[in-house]
XYZ file of C-alpha atoms in Angstrom:
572
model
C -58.603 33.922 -17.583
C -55.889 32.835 -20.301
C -53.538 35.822 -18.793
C -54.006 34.337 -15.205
C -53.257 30.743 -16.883
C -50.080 32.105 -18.260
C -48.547 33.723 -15.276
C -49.378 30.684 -13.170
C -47.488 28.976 -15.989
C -44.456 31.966 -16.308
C -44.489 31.328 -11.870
C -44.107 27.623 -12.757
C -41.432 28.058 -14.825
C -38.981 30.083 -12.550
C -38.729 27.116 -10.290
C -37.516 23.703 -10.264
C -40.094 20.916 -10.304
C -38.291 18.391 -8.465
C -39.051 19.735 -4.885
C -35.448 21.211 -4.502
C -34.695 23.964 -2.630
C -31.972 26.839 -1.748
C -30.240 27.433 0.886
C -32.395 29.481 2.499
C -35.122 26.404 2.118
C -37.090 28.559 -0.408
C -37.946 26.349 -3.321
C -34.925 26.671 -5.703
C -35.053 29.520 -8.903
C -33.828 27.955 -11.677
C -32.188 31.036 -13.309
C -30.302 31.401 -10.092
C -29.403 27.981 -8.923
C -27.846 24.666 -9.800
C -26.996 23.104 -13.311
C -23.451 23.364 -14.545
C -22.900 26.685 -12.815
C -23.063 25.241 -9.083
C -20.833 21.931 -10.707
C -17.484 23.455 -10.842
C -17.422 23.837 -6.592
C -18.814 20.260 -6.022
C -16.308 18.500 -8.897
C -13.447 20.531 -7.330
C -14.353 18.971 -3.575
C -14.514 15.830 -5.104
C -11.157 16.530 -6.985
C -9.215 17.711 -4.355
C -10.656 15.072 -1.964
C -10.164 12.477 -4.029
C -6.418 13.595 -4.435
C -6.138 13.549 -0.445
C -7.675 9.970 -0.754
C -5.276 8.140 -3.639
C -2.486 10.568 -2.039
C -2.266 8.807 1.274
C -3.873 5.166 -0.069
C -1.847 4.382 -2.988
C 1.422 3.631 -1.403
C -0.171 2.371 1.808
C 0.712 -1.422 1.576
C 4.351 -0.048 1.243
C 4.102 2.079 4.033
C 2.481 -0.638 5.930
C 5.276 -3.225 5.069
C 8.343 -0.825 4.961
C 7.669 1.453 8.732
C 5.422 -0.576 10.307
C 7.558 -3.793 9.268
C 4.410 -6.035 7.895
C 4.836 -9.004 5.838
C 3.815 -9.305 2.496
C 0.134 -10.938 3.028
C -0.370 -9.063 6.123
C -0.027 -5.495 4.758
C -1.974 -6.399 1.812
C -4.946 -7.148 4.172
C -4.784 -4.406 6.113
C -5.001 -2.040 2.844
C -7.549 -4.558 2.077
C -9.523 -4.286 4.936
C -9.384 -0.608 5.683
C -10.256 0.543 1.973
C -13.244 -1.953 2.684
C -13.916 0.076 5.599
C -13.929 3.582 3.312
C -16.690 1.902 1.552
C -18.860 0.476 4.215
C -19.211 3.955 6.346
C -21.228 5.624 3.414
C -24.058 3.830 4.728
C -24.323 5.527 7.901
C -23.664 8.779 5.873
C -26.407 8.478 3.328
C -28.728 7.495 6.112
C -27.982 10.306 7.750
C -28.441 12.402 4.911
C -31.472 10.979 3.301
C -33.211 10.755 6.868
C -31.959 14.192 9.010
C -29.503 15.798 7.694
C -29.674 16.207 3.762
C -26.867 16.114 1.790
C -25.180 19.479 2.217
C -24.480 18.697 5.817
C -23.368 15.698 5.730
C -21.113 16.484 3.230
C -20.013 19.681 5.549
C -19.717 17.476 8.846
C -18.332 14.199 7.909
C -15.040 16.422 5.709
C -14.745 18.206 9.078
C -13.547 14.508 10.717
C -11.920 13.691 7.334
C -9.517 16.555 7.998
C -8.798 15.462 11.938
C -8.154 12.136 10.683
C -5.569 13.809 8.133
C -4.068 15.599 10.366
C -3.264 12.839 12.972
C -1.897 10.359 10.041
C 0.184 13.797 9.376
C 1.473 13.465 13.050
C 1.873 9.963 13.226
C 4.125 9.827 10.624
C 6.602 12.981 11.203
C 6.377 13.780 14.977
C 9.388 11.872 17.084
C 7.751 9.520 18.858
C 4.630 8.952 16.974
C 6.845 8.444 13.688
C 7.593 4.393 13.998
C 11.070 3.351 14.175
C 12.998 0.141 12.442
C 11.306 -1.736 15.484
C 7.722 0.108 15.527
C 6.030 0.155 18.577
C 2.235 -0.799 19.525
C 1.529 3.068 20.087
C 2.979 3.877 16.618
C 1.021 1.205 14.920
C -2.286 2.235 16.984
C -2.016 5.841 16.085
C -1.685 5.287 12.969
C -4.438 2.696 12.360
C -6.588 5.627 14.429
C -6.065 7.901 11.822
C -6.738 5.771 9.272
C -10.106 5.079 10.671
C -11.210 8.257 10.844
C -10.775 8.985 7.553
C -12.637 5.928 7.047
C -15.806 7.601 8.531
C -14.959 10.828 7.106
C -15.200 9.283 3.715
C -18.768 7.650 4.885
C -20.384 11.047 4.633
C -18.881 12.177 1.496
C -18.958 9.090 -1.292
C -22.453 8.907 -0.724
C -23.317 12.051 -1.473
C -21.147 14.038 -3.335
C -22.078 12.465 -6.646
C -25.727 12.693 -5.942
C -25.661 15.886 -4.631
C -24.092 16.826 -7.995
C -26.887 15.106 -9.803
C -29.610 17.044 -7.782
C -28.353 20.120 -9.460
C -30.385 19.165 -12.374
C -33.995 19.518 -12.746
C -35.444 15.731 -13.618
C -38.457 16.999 -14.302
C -36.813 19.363 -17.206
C -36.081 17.062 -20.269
C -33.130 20.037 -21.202
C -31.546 20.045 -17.776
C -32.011 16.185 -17.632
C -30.247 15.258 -20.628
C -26.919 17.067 -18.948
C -26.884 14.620 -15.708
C -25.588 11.538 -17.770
C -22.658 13.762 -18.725
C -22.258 15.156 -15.161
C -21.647 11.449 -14.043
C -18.969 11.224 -16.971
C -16.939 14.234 -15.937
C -17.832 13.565 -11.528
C -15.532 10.168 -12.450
C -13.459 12.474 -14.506
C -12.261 14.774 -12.052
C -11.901 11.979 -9.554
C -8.946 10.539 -11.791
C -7.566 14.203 -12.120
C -6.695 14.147 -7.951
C -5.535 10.223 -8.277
C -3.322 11.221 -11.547
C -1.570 14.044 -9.352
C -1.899 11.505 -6.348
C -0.050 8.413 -8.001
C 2.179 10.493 -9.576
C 3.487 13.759 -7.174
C 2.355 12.473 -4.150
C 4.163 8.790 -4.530
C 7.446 10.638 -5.635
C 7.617 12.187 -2.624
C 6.742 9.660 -0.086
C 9.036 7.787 -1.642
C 12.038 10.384 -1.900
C 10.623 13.262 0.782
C 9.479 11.037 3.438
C 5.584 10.142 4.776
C 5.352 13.244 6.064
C 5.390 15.601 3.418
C 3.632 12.509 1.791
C 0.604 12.338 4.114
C 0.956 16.340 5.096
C 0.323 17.698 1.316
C -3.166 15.343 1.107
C -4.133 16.571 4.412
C -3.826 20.474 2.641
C -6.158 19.317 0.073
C -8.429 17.715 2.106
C -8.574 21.265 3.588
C -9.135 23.097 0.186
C -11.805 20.512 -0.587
C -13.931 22.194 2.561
C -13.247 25.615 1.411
C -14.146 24.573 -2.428
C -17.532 23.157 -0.767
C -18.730 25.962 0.964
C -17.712 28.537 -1.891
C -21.023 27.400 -4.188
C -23.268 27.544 -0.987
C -25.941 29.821 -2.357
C -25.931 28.117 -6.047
C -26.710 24.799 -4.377
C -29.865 22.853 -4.922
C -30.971 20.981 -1.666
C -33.287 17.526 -1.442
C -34.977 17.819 1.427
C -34.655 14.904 3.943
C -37.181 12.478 3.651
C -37.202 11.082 7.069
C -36.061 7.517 7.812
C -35.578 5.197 4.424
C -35.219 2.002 6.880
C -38.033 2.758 8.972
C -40.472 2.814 5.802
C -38.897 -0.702 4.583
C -40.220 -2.187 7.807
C -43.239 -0.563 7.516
C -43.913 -2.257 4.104
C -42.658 -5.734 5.200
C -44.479 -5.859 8.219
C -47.361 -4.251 6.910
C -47.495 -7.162 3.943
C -46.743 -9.902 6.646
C -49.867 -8.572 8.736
C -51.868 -8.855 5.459
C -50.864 -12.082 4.212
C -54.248 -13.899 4.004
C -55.366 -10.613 2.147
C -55.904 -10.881 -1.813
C -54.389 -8.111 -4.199
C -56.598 -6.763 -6.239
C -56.270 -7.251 -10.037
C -57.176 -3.612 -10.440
C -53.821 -1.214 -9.176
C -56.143 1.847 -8.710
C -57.688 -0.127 -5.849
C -54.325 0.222 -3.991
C -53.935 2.908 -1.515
C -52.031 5.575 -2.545
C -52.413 9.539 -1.512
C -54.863 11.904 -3.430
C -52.631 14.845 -3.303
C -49.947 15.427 -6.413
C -46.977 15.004 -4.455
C -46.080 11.915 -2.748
C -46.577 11.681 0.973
C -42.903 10.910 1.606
C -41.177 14.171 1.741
C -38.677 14.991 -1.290
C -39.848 12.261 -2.979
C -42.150 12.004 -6.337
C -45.018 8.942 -6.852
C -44.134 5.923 -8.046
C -45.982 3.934 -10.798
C -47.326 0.456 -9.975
C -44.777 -2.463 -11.514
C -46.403 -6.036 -11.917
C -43.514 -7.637 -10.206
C -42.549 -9.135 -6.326
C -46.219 -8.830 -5.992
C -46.481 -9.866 -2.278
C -45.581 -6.702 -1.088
C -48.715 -5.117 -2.436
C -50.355 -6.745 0.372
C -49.051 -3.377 2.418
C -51.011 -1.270 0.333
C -54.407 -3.109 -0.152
C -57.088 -0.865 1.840
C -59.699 -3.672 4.369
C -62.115 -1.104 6.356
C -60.293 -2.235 9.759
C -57.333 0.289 8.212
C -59.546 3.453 8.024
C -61.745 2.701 11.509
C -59.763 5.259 13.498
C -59.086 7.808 11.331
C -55.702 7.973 10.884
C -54.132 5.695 8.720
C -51.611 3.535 10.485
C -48.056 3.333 8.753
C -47.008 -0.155 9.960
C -50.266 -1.665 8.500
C -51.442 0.288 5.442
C -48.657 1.663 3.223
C -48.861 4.112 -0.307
C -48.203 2.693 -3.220
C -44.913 4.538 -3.753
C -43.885 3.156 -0.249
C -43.770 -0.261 -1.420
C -42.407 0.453 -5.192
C -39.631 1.833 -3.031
C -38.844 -1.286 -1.218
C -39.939 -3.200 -5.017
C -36.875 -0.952 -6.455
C -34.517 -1.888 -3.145
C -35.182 -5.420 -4.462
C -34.161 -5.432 -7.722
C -30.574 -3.617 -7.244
C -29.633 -6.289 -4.934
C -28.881 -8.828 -7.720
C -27.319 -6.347 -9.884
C -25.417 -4.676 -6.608
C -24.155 -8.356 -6.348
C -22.072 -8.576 -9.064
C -20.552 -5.661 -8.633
C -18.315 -7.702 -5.774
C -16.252 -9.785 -8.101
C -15.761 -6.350 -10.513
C -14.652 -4.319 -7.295
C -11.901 -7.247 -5.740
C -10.621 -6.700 -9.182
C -9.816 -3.275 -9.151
C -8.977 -3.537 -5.062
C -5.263 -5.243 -6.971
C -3.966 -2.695 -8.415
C -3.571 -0.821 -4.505
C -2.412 -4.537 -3.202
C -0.971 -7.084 -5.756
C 0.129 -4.759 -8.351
C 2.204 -2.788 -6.410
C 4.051 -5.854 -4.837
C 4.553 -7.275 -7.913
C 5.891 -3.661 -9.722
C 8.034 -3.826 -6.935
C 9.499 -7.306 -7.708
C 10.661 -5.542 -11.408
C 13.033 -3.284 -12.617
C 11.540 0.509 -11.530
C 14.481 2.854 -13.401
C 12.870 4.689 -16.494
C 14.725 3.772 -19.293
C 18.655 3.932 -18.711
C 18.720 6.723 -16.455
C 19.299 6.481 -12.518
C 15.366 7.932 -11.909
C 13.039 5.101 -10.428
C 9.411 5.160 -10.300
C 7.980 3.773 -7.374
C 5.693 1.009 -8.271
C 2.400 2.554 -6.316
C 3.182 5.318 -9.292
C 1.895 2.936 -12.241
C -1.557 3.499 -11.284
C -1.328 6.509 -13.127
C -1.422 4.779 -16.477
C -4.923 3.336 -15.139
C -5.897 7.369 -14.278
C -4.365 8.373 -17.728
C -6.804 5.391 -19.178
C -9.797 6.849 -17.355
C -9.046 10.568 -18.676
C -8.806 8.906 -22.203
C -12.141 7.238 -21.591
C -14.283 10.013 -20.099
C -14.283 12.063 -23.452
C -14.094 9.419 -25.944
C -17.164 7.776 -24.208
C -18.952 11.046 -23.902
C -18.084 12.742 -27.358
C -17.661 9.402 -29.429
C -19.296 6.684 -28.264
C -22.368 8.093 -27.364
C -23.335 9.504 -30.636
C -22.182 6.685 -32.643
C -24.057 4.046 -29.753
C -27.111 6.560 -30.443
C -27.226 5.864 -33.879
C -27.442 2.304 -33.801
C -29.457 1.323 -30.511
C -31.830 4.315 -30.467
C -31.782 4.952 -27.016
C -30.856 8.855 -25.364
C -27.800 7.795 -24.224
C -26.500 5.370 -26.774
C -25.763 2.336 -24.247
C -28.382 1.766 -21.440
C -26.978 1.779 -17.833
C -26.861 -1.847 -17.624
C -25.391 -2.916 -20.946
C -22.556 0.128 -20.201
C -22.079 -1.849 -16.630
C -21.841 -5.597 -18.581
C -19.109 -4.130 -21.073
C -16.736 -3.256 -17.802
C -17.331 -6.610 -16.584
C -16.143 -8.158 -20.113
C -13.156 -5.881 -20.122
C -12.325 -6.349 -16.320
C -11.281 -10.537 -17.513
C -8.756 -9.280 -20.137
C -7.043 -7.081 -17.340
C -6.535 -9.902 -15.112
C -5.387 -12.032 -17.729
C -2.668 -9.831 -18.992
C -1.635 -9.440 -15.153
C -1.098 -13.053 -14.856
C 0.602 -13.239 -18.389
C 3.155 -10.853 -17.418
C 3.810 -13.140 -13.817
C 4.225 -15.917 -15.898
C 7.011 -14.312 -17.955
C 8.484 -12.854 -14.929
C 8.625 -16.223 -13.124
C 10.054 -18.284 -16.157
C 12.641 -15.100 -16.340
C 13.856 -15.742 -12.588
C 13.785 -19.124 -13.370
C 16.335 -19.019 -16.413
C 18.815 -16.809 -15.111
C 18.393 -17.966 -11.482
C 17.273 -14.183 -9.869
C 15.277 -16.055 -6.972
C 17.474 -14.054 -4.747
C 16.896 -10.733 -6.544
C 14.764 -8.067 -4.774
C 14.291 -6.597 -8.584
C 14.181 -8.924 -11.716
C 16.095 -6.808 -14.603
C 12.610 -6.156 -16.572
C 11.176 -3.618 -16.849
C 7.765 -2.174 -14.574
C 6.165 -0.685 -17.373
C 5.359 -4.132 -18.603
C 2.431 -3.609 -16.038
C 0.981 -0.862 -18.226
C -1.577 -3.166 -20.330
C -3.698 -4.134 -16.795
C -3.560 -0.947 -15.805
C -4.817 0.677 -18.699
C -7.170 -2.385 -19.129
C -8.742 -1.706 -15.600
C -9.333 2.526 -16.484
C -11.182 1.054 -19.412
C -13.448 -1.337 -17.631
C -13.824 1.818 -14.734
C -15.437 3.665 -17.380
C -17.976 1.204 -18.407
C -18.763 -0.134 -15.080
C -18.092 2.615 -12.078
C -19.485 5.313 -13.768
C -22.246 3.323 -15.807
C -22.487 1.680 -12.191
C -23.091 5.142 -9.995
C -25.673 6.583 -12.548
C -27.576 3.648 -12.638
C -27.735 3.565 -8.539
C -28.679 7.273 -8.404
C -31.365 6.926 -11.893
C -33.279 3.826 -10.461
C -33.027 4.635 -6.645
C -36.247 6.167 -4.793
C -35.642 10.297 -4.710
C -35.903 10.162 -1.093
C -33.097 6.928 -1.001
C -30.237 8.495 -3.319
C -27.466 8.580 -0.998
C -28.380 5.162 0.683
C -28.514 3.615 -3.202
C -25.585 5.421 -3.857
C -23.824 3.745 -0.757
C -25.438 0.234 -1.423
C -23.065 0.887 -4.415
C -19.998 2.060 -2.953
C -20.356 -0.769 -0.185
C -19.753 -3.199 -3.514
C -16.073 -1.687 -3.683
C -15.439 -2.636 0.293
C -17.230 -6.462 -0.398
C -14.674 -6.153 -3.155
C -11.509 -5.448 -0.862
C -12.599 -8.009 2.007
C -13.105 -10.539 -0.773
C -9.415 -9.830 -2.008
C -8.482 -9.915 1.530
C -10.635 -13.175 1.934
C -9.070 -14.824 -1.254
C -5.447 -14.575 -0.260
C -6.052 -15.693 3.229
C -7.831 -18.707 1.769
C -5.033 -19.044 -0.926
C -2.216 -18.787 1.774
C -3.509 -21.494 3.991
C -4.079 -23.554 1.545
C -0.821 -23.086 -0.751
C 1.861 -23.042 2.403
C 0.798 -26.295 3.541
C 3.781 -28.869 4.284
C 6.084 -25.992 4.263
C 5.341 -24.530 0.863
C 5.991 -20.305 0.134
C 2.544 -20.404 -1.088
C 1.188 -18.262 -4.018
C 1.665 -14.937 -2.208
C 5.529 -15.435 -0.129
C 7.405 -12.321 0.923
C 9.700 -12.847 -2.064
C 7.777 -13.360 -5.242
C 9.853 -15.159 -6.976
C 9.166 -18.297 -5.282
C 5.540 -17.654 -5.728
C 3.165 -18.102 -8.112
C 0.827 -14.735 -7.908
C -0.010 -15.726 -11.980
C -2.501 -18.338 -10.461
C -3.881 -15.768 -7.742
C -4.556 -13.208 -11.205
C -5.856 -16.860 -13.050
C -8.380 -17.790 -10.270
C -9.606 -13.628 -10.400
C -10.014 -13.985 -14.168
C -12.007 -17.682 -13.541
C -14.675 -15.486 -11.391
C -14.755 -12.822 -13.482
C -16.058 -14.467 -16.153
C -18.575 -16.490 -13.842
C -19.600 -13.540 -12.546
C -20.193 -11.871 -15.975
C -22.444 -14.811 -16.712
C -24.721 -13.807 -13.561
C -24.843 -10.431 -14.514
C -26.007 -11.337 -17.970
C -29.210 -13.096 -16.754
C -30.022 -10.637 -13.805
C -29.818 -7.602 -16.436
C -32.013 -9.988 -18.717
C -35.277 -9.575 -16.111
C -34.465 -6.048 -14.781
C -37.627 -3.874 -14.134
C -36.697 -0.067 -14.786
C -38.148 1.981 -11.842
C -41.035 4.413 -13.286
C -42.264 7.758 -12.095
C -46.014 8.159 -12.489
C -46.361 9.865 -15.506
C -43.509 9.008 -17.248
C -44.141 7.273 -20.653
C -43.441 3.544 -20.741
């Protein structure tokens, strides 16, 4: 009997316990699949996409305002209002992907549109007649807008899901293999920077001296190696298996609690319906333990003898106790989702405002005739982040460890807070360095000057400021989204997250329309005028910094009363 026990246990042991599988939908060997060896082709997709990305988006607003001859405010929108757009699609990819699909295909299909849209930016910019003139025409501008929107919904299938995807790799049922996927998230956000370091750096240089099309061609190459990197670790991939649809079982809950409001919850949780088999009745997905809070919704899962009289139990009126924990765990990342906004229209500046006002400085490198194009400073915030990554991981970890106790030195949400605290300095050093650059026109009189004489690299400090608060908050931000979503609502939570980055942009975009209107009243430049100089984009930085710190505030007291999601069976 003990021999039978142990090769039950030895069979255990040669598979994952998560409910992964391969990609021949057999439940996943561990020996053979996943953990760092399947990483390497997933980080160098996101790598090489990433490079495609920053490649074609970090001198947009120039692009925008040099070919498609676009004022100042208007281009900065439009970059605005687009990058918003690359981070509202995820949500149609990570419902398609948590619902149908899975991950691996969405991935596969959505970088298959990412490419077209590539392509035509590729034409639009280097074909005569597509390529815009001094005097662009409505065609030009069209075609080019078209392409830019279809990498918008080419990125919708991939944000989502790469980073999850390379968190399913490891087992979270296997403390070992578990204790890796913090670091996975570290060096995912590491490789990212790796494409936008060559992006901000290679790829601006030659837009800038080679023309847009080499500029947009060589991302669209990438984009292309991304696929191929993809599909290379096919057979080493661990696959969640679609759960069916997250919104649908939402509604259930709601309506199902609605339908029960006159009904009492139980004081005893055992009372409350949930399935008598091990795994959780929602496919890919493991139970959830009962949490005390947002009580109401228990309603949906209190069992009256009306709900069993036919036999079947009916989903829109009697719901499992992990069904509504789901929903419960929906809830409580919407305050901290929130204040991600204010965190995101800050970064969403250095692709807008700090490239207009790099290009209102000196841009030569030292005394020699070279000139860095101003788009190119965002490598210093890329440098920052590639600083960060390993002194976080290797230093500040350990030391964190020591003092606090917990696994991974700082939990998710105090790593998140720090970014926010670091995020006000950058925004005050940006509008410190305005505020010298204005009282330096106004001295020598350069109002007319296209470039005051000082120097770009004065920008360095908010750059490097922002790489330092990406650390804390992005990455602290897409490991906490992935740790405390529902297993069958990764991608979607990982979305809800992204979509914080486009709220970001629109807010930006928002901000300076508000500012504009307000500030050009009575024929006044306004804060934001073609020609800095007779601006004042210090106060635009000041009023960034003033709801930063408001916003850090919130965060504070929502952190304060966060519930941690909790598998059953996992100690409290």
């Amino acid at each position: 009997m003990q021999k039978d026990m142990g090769e039950v246990s030895g069979e255990d042991d040669l598979y994952t316990k998560d409910g992964t599988v391969d990609y021949r939908n057999n439940p996943a060997k561990k020996a053979e699949t996943g953990t760092w060896k399947a990483c390497p082709f997933i980080l160098g997709n996101e790598c090489c996409e990433r490079l495609a990305y920053y490649g074609m988006s970090t001198n947009l607003v120039l692009y925008f305002k040099k070919r498609l001859n676009q004022h100042s405010a208007t281009a900065s929108k439009n970059v605005s209002n687009w990058s918003g757009t690359c981070y509202i699609t995820p949500l149609i990819g990570a419902f398609l992907a948590d619902a149908y699909l899975g991950r691996y295909w969405t991935i596969a299909c959505f970088s298959i549109i990412y490419v077209i849209g590539m392509t035509l930016l590729t034409l639009s910019a280097s074909v005569p007649g597509l390529k815009p003139s001094s005097d662009p025409k409505e065609v030009q501008t069209a075609v080019c807008f078209v392409a830019l929107y279809l990498i918008a919904l080419g990125t919708g299938g991939i944000k989502p899901c790469v980073s999850s995807y390379g968190a399913d790799q490891f087992d979270d049922a296997d403390e070992v293999e578990k204790k890796h996927k913090s670091s996975f998230f570290n060096w995912f956000y590491f490789s990212i920077n790796i494409g936008a370091l060559i992006a901000s750096s290679v790829l601006v240089w030659i837009q800038d001296n080679m023309g847009w099309g080499w500029g947009f061609g060589i991302p669209a190459v990438t984009m292309a190696i991304a696929v191929v990197s993809f599909f290379s670790g096919t057979r080493l991939y661990r696959n969640q298996k679609p759960g069916g649809s997250p919104l649908t079982r939402i509604c259930q809950v709601v309506v199902a609690s609605f339908r029960k409001f006159k009904v009492d919850v139980p004081g005893d949780k055992t009372s409350l319906y949930e399935t008598t088999d091990a795994e959780s009745a929602i496919t890919g997905s493991r139970k959830l333990d009962h949490t005390k809070d947002l009580r109401f919704f228990d309603k949906a899962a209190v069992q009256t003898e009306s709900d069993h009289m036919k036999g079947n139990i009916d989903g829109w009126r009697l719901c499992t106790v992990t069904q509504v924990e789901e929903l419960k765990a929906i809830i409580r990342l919407l305050p901290i989702w929130a204040t991600g906004i204010i965190f995101s229209a800050v970064y969403s500046q250095m692709s807008t405002m700090f490239v207009l006002q790099g290009a209102s400085m000196d841009t030569h490198v030292g005394n020699s005739s070279f000139m860095i194009p101003p788009a190119s400073l965002s490598i210093f915030d890329t440098l920052s982040v590639i600083f960060w990554v390993p002194i976080y991981d290797q230093l500040i970890v350990p030391i964190s460890r020591k003092i606090t106790g917990h696994k991974n030195g700082l939990t998710q949400l105090q790593r998140m807070g720090t970014g926010l605290f670091i995020s006000i300095f950058a925004m005050v050093s940006a509008a410190i360095l305005e505020l010298f650059r204005l009282k330096y026109v106004k001295r020598h009189n350069y109002y007319e000057l296209e470039q005051v004489p000082m120097s770009i690299f004065w920008q360095v400090p908010q750059y490097f400021l922002i790489g330092c608060a990406e650390v804390f908050t992005f990455i602290g931000q897409l490991e906490f989204f992935y740790d405390q979503a529902p297993d069958a609502m990764r991608s979607l939570c990982s979305a809800l997250s992204l979509t914080t980055v486009a709220l970001g942009n629109y807010l930006s975009s928002l901000l300076v329309t508000i500012v504009m209107n307000i500030t050009t009243k009575n024929g006044k430049p306004g804060w934001i005028p073609d020609n800095l100089n007779y601006g004042h984009l210090d106060y635009f930085y000041y009023l960034l910094a003033v709801l930063s710190v408001l916003n850090l505030g919130a965060y504070l007291m929502i952190a304060k009363w966060y519930t941690y999601k909790r598998p059953v069976g996992t100690p409290r």
